[in-house]
mmCIF file of C-alpha atoms in Angstrom:
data_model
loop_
_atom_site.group_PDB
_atom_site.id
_atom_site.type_symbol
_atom_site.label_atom_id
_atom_site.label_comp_id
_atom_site.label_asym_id
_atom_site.label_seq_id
_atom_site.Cartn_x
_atom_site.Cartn_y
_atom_site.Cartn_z
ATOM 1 C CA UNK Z 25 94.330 87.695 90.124
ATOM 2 C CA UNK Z 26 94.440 88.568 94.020
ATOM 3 C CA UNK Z 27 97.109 89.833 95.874
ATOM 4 C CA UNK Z 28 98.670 87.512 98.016
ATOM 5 C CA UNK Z 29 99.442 89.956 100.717
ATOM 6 C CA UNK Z 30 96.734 91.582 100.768
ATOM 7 C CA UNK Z 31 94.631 88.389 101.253
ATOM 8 C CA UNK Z 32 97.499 87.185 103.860
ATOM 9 C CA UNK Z 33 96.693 90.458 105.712
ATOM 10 C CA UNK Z 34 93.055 90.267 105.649
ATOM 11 C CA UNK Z 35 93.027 87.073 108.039
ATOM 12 C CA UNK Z 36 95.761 88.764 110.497
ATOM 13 C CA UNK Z 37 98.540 87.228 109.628
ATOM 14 C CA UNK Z 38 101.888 89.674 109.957
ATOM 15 C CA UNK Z 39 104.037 90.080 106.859
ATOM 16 C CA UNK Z 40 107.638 89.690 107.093
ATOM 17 C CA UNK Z 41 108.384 92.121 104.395
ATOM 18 C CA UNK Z 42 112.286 92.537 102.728
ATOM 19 C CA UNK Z 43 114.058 95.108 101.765
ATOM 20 C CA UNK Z 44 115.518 96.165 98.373
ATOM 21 C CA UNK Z 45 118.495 98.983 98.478
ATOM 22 C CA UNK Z 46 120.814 97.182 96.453
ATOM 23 C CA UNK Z 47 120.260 97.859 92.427
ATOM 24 C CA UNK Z 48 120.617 94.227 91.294
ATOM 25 C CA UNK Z 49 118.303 91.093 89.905
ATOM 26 C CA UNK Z 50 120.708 89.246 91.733
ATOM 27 C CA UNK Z 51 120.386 90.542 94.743
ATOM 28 C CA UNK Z 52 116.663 90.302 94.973
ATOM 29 C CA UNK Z 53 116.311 86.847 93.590
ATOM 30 C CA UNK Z 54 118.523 85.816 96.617
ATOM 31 C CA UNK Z 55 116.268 87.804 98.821
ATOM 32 C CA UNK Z 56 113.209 86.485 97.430
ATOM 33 C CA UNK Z 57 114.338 83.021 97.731
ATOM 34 C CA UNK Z 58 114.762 83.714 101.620
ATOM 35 C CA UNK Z 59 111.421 83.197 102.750
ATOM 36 C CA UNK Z 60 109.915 87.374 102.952
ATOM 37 C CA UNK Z 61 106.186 87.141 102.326
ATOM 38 C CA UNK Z 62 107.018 90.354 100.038
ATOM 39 C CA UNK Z 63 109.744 92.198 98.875
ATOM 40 C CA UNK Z 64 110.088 96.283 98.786
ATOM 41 C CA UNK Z 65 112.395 97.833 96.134
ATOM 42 C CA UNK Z 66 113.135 101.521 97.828
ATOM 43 C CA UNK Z 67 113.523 103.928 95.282
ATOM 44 C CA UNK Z 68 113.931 106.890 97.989
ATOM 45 C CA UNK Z 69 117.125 105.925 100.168
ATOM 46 C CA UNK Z 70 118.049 102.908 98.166
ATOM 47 C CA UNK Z 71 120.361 103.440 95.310
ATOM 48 C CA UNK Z 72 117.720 101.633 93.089
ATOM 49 C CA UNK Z 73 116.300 103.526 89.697
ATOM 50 C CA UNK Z 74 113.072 102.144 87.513
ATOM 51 C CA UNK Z 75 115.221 100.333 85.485
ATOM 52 C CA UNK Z 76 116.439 98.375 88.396
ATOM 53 C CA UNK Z 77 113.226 98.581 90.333
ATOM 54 C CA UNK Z 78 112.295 96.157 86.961
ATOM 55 C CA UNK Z 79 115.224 93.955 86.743
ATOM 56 C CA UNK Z 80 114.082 93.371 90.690
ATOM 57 C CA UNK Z 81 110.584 92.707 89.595
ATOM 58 C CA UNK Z 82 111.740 90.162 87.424
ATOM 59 C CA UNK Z 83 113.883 88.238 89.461
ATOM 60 C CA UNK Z 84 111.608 87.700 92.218
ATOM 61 C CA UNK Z 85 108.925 86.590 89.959
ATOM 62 C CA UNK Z 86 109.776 82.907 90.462
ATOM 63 C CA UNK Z 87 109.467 82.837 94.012
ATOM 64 C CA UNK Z 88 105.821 83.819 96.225
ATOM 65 C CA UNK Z 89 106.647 87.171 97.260
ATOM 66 C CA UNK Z 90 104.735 90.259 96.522
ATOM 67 C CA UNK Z 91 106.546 92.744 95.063
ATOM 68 C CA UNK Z 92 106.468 96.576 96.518
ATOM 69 C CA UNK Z 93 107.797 100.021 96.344
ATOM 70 C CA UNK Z 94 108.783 102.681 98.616
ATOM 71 C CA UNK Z 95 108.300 105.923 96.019
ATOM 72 C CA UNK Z 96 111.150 108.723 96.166
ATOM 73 C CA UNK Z 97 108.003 111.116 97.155
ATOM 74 C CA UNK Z 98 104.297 111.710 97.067
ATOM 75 C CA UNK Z 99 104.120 112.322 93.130
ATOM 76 C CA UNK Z 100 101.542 110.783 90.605
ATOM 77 C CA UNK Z 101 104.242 110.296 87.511
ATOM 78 C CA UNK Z 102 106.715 108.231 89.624
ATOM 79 C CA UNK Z 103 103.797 106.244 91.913
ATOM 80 C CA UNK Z 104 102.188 105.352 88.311
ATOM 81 C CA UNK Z 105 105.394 104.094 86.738
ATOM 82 C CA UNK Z 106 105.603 101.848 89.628
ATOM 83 C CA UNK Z 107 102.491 100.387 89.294
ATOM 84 C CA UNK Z 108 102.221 100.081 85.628
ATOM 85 C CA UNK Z 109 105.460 97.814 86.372
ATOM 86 C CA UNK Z 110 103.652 95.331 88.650
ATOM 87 C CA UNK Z 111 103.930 96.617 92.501
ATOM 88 C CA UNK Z 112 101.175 95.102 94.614
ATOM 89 C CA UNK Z 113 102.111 97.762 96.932
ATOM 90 C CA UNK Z 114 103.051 102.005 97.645
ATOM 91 C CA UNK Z 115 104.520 102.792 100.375
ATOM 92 C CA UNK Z 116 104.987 106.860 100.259
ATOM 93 C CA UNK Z 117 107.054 108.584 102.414
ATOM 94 C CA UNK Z 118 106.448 112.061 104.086
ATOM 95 C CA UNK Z 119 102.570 111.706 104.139
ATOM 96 C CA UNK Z 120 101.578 114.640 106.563
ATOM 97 C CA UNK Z 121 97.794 115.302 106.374
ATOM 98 C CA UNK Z 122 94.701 114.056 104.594
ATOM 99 C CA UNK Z 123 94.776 115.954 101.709
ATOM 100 C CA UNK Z 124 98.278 114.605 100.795
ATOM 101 C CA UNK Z 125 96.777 111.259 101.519
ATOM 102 C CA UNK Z 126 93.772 111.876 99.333
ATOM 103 C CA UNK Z 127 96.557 112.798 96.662
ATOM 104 C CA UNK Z 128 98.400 109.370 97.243
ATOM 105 C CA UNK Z 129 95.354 107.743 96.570
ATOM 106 C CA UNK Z 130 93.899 109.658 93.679
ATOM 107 C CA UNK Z 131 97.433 108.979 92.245
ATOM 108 C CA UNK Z 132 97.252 104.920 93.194
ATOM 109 C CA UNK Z 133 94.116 104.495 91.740
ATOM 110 C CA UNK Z 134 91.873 104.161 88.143
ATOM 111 C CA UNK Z 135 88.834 106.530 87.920
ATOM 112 C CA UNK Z 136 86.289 106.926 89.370
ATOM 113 C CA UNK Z 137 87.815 106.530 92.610
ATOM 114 C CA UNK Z 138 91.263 108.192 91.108
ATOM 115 C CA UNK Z 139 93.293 109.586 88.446
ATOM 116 C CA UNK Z 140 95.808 106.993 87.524
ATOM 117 C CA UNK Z 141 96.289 106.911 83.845
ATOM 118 C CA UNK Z 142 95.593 103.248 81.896
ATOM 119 C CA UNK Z 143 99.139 101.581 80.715
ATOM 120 C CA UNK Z 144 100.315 99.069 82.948
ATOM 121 C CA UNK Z 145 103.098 97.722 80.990
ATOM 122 C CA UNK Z 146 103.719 95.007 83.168
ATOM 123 C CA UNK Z 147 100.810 95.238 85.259
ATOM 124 C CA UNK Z 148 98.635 93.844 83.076
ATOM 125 C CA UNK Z 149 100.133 90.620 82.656
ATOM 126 C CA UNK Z 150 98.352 89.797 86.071
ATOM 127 C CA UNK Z 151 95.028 89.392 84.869
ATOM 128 C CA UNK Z 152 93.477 87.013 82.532
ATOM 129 C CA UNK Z 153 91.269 86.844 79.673
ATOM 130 C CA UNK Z 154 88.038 87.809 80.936
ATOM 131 C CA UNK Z 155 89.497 89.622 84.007
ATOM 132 C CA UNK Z 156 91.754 92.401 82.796
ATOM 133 C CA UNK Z 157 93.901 93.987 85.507
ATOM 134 C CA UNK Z 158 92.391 97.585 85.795
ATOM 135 C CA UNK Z 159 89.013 95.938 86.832
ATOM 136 C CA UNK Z 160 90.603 94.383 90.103
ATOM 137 C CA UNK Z 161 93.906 96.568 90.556
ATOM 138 C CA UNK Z 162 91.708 99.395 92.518
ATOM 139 C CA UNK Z 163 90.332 96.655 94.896
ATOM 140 C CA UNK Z 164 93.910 94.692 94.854
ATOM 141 C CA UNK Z 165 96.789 97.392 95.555
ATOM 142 C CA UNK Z 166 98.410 97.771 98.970
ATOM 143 C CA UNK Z 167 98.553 101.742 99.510
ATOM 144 C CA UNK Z 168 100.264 102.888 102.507
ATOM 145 C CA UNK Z 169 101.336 106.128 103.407
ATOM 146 C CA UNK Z 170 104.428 106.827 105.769
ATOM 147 C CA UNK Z 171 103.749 107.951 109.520
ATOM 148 C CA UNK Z 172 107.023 109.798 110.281
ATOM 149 C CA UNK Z 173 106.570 113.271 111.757
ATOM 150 C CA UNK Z 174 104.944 115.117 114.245
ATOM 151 C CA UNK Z 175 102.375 116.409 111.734
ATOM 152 C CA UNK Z 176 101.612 112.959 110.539
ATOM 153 C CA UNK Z 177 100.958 112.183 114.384
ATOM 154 C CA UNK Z 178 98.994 114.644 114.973
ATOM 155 C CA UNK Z 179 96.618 113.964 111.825
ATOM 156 C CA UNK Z 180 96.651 110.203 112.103
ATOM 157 C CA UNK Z 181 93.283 109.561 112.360
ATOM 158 C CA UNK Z 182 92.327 112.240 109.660
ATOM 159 C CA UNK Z 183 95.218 110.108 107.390
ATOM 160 C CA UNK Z 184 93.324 106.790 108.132
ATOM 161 C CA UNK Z 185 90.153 108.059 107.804
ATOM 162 C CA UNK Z 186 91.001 109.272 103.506
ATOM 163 C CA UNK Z 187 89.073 106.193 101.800
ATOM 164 C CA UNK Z 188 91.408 103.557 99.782
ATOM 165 C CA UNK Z 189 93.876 103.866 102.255
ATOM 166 C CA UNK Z 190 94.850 100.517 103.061
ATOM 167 C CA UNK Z 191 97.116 101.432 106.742
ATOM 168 C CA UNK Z 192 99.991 103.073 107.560
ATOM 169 C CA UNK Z 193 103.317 102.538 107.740
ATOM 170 C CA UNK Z 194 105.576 104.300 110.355
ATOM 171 C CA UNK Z 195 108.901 105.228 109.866
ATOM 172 C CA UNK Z 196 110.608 105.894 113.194
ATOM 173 C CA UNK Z 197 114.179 107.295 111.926
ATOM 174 C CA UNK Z 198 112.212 110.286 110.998
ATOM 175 C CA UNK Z 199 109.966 110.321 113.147
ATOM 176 C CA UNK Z 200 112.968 110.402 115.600
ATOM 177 C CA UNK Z 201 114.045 113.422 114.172
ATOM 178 C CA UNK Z 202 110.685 114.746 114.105
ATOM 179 C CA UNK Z 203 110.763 114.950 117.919
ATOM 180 C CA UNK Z 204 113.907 115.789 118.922
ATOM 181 C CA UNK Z 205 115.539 112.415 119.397
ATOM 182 C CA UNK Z 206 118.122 110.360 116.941
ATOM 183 C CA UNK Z 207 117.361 108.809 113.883
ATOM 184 C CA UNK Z 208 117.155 105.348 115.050
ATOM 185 C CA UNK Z 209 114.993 102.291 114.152
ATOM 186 C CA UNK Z 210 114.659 100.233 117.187
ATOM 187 C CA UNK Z 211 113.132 102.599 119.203
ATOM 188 C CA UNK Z 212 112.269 102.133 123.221
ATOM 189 C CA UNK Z 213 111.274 105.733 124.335
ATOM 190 C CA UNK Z 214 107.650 106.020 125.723
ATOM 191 C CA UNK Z 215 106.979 108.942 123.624
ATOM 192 C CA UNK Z 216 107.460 106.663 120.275
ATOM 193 C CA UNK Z 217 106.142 103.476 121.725
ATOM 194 C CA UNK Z 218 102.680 105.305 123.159
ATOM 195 C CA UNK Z 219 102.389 106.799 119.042
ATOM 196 C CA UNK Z 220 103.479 102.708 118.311
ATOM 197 C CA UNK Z 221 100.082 101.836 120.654
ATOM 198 C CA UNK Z 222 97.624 104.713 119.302
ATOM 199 C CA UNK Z 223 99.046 104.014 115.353
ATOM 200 C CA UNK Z 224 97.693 99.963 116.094
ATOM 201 C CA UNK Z 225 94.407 100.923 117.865
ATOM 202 C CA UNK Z 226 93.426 103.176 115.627
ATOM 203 C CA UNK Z 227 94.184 101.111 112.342
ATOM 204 C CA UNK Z 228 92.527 98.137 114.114
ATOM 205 C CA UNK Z 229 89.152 100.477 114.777
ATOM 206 C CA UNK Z 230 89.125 100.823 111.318
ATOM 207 C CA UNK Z 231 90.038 97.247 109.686
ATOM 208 C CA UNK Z 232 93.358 98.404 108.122
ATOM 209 C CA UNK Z 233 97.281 97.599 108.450
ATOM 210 C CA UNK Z 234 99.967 98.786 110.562
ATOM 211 C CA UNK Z 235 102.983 98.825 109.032
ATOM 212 C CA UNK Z 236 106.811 99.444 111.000
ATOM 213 C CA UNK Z 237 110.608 99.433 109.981
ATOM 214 C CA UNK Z 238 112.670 97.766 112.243
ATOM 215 C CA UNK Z 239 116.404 96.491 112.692
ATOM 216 C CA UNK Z 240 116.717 93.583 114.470
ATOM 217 C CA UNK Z 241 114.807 90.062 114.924
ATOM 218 C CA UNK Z 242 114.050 90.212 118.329
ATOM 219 C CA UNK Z 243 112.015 93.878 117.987
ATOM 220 C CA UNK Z 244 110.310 92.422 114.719
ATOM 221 C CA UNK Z 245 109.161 89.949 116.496
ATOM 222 C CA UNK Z 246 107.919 91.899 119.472
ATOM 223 C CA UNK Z 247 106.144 94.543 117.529
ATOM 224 C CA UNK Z 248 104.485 91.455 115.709
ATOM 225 C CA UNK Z 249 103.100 91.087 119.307
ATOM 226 C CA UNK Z 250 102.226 94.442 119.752
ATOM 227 C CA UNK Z 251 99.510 94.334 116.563
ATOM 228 C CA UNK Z 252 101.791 95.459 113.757
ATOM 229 C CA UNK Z 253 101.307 93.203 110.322
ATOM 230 C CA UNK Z 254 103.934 94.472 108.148
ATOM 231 C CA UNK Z 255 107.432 93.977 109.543
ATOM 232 C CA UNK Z 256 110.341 95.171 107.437
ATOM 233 C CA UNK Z 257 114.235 93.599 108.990
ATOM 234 C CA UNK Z 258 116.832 96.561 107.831
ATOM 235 C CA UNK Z 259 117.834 96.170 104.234
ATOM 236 C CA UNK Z 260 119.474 94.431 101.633
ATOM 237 C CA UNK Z 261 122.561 96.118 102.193
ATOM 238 C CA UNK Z 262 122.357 96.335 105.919
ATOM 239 C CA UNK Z 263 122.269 92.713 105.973
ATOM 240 C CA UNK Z 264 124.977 92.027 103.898
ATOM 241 C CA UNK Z 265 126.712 94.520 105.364
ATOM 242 C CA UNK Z 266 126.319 92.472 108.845
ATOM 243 C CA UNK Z 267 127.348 88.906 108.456
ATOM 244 C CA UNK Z 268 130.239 90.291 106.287
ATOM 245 C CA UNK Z 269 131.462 92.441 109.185
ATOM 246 C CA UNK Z 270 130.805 88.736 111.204
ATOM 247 C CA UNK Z 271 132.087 86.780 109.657
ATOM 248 C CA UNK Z 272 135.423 88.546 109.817
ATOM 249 C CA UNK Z 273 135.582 89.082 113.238
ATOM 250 C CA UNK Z 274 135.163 85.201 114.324
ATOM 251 C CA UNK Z 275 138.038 84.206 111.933
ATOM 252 C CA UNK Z 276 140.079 87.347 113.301
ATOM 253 C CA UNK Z 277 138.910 85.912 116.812
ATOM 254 C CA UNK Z 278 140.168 82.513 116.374
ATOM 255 C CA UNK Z 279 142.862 82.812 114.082
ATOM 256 C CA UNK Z 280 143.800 85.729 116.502
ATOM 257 C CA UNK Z 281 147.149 88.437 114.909
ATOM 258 C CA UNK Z 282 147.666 86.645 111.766
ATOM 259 C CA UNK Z 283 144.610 87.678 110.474
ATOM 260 C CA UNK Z 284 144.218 91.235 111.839
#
């Protein structure tokens, strides 16, 4: 069995990837159904757990979107759960320097190329007589580590260059922080956008993926243009959170006092 996004990446198309905060089947089957070419359940700042992280697996199973996970942290126990419950994809936060990416990856994958441990529960309902998951999972899995500080700037190419690394993935809240400025998403200062340019050269030198978190359309769209392939729009929650807040304020608009 191939993953779709992987083989959706590997001709250049981007990936409009959605966002899972919100601990509910429901919640990501409606997501799924909304068109994402994959679906992240974000077990750091989301108020997902594993057992939810599941329940979101198994909603969005009817609908072609490849699931993925944002792990709490760079540790093998959680980043194998994950897997063994059917991610396509790891995105890690807090990746700093090549030998924490060598650790992501050693952690990601079976021997010989890692250390993962053989039991994926759910995992292995992707392959197929004759083609059992853990000979194509190494070859298949998505495994991005997060760009978000100052160090991880500064050993960017040492990151890309750890083998089985499939890209990066930049956070810029943090990476806000990181230098001094506010934890935004849709960032415009040259500082950021110059690491935006060297992150996409440098991951296109080497064949792999840029990845960036963004808030609104418009920016997606236009760091789409810029060379990155995996686009994430805000959240579950975020978006909810959004045309609720809307929605209220056009009836308040036209229905004007009586319904302040």
């Amino acid at each position: 069995m191939k993953n779709a996004l992987k083989a959706r990446l590997a001709v250049d198309k981007a990936c409009l990837n959605g966002w899972l905060a919100i601990p509910s089947g429901f919640s990501a089957e409606v997501m799924a159904r909304a068109g994402w070419h994959s679906v992240t359940v974000d077990l750091q700042h989301g108020v997902q757990d594993y057992l939810s992280m599941v329940q979101c697996f198994q909603a969005m199973g009817a609908y072609p979107v490849t699931p993925m996970v944002r792990v709490p942290w760079n540790e093998p126990g959680i980043i194998g759960k994950v897997l063994d419950a059917g991610a396509w994809g790891v995105i890690c936060p807090m990746v700093n320097t090549a030998e924490e990416a060598k650790a992501l990856i050693a952690a990601c994958l079976y021997p010989p190329k890692g250390n993962r441990s053989n039991g994926p529960v759910r995992a292995g309902g992707y392959g197929e007589p004759g083609n059992l998951y853990q000979g194509f999972a190494n070859d298949e899995l998505l495994v991005l580590p997060m760009i978000e500080t100052r160090q991880a700037v500064d050993n960017l190419e040492e990151i890309l260059n750890v083998p089985g690394i499939s890209g990066v993935y930049v956070g810029p809240s943090d990476m806000g922080l990181s230098f001094g400025m506010s934890p935004t998403l849709d960032r415009e200062e040259p500082e950021i956008l110059d690491i935006y340019a060297r992150v996409i050269e440098e991951t296109g030198r080497r064949g792999l993926i840029a990845g960036l978190h963004t808030a609104a359309p418009a920016y997606a769209a236009r760091m789409i243009g810029l060379g990155f392939r995996i686009i994430t729009i805000t959240s579950d929650a975020t978006l909810l959170g959004k045309i609720a807040q809307e929605t209220v304020r056009q009836i308040q608009t036209v229905a004007g006092e009586a319904a302040r």
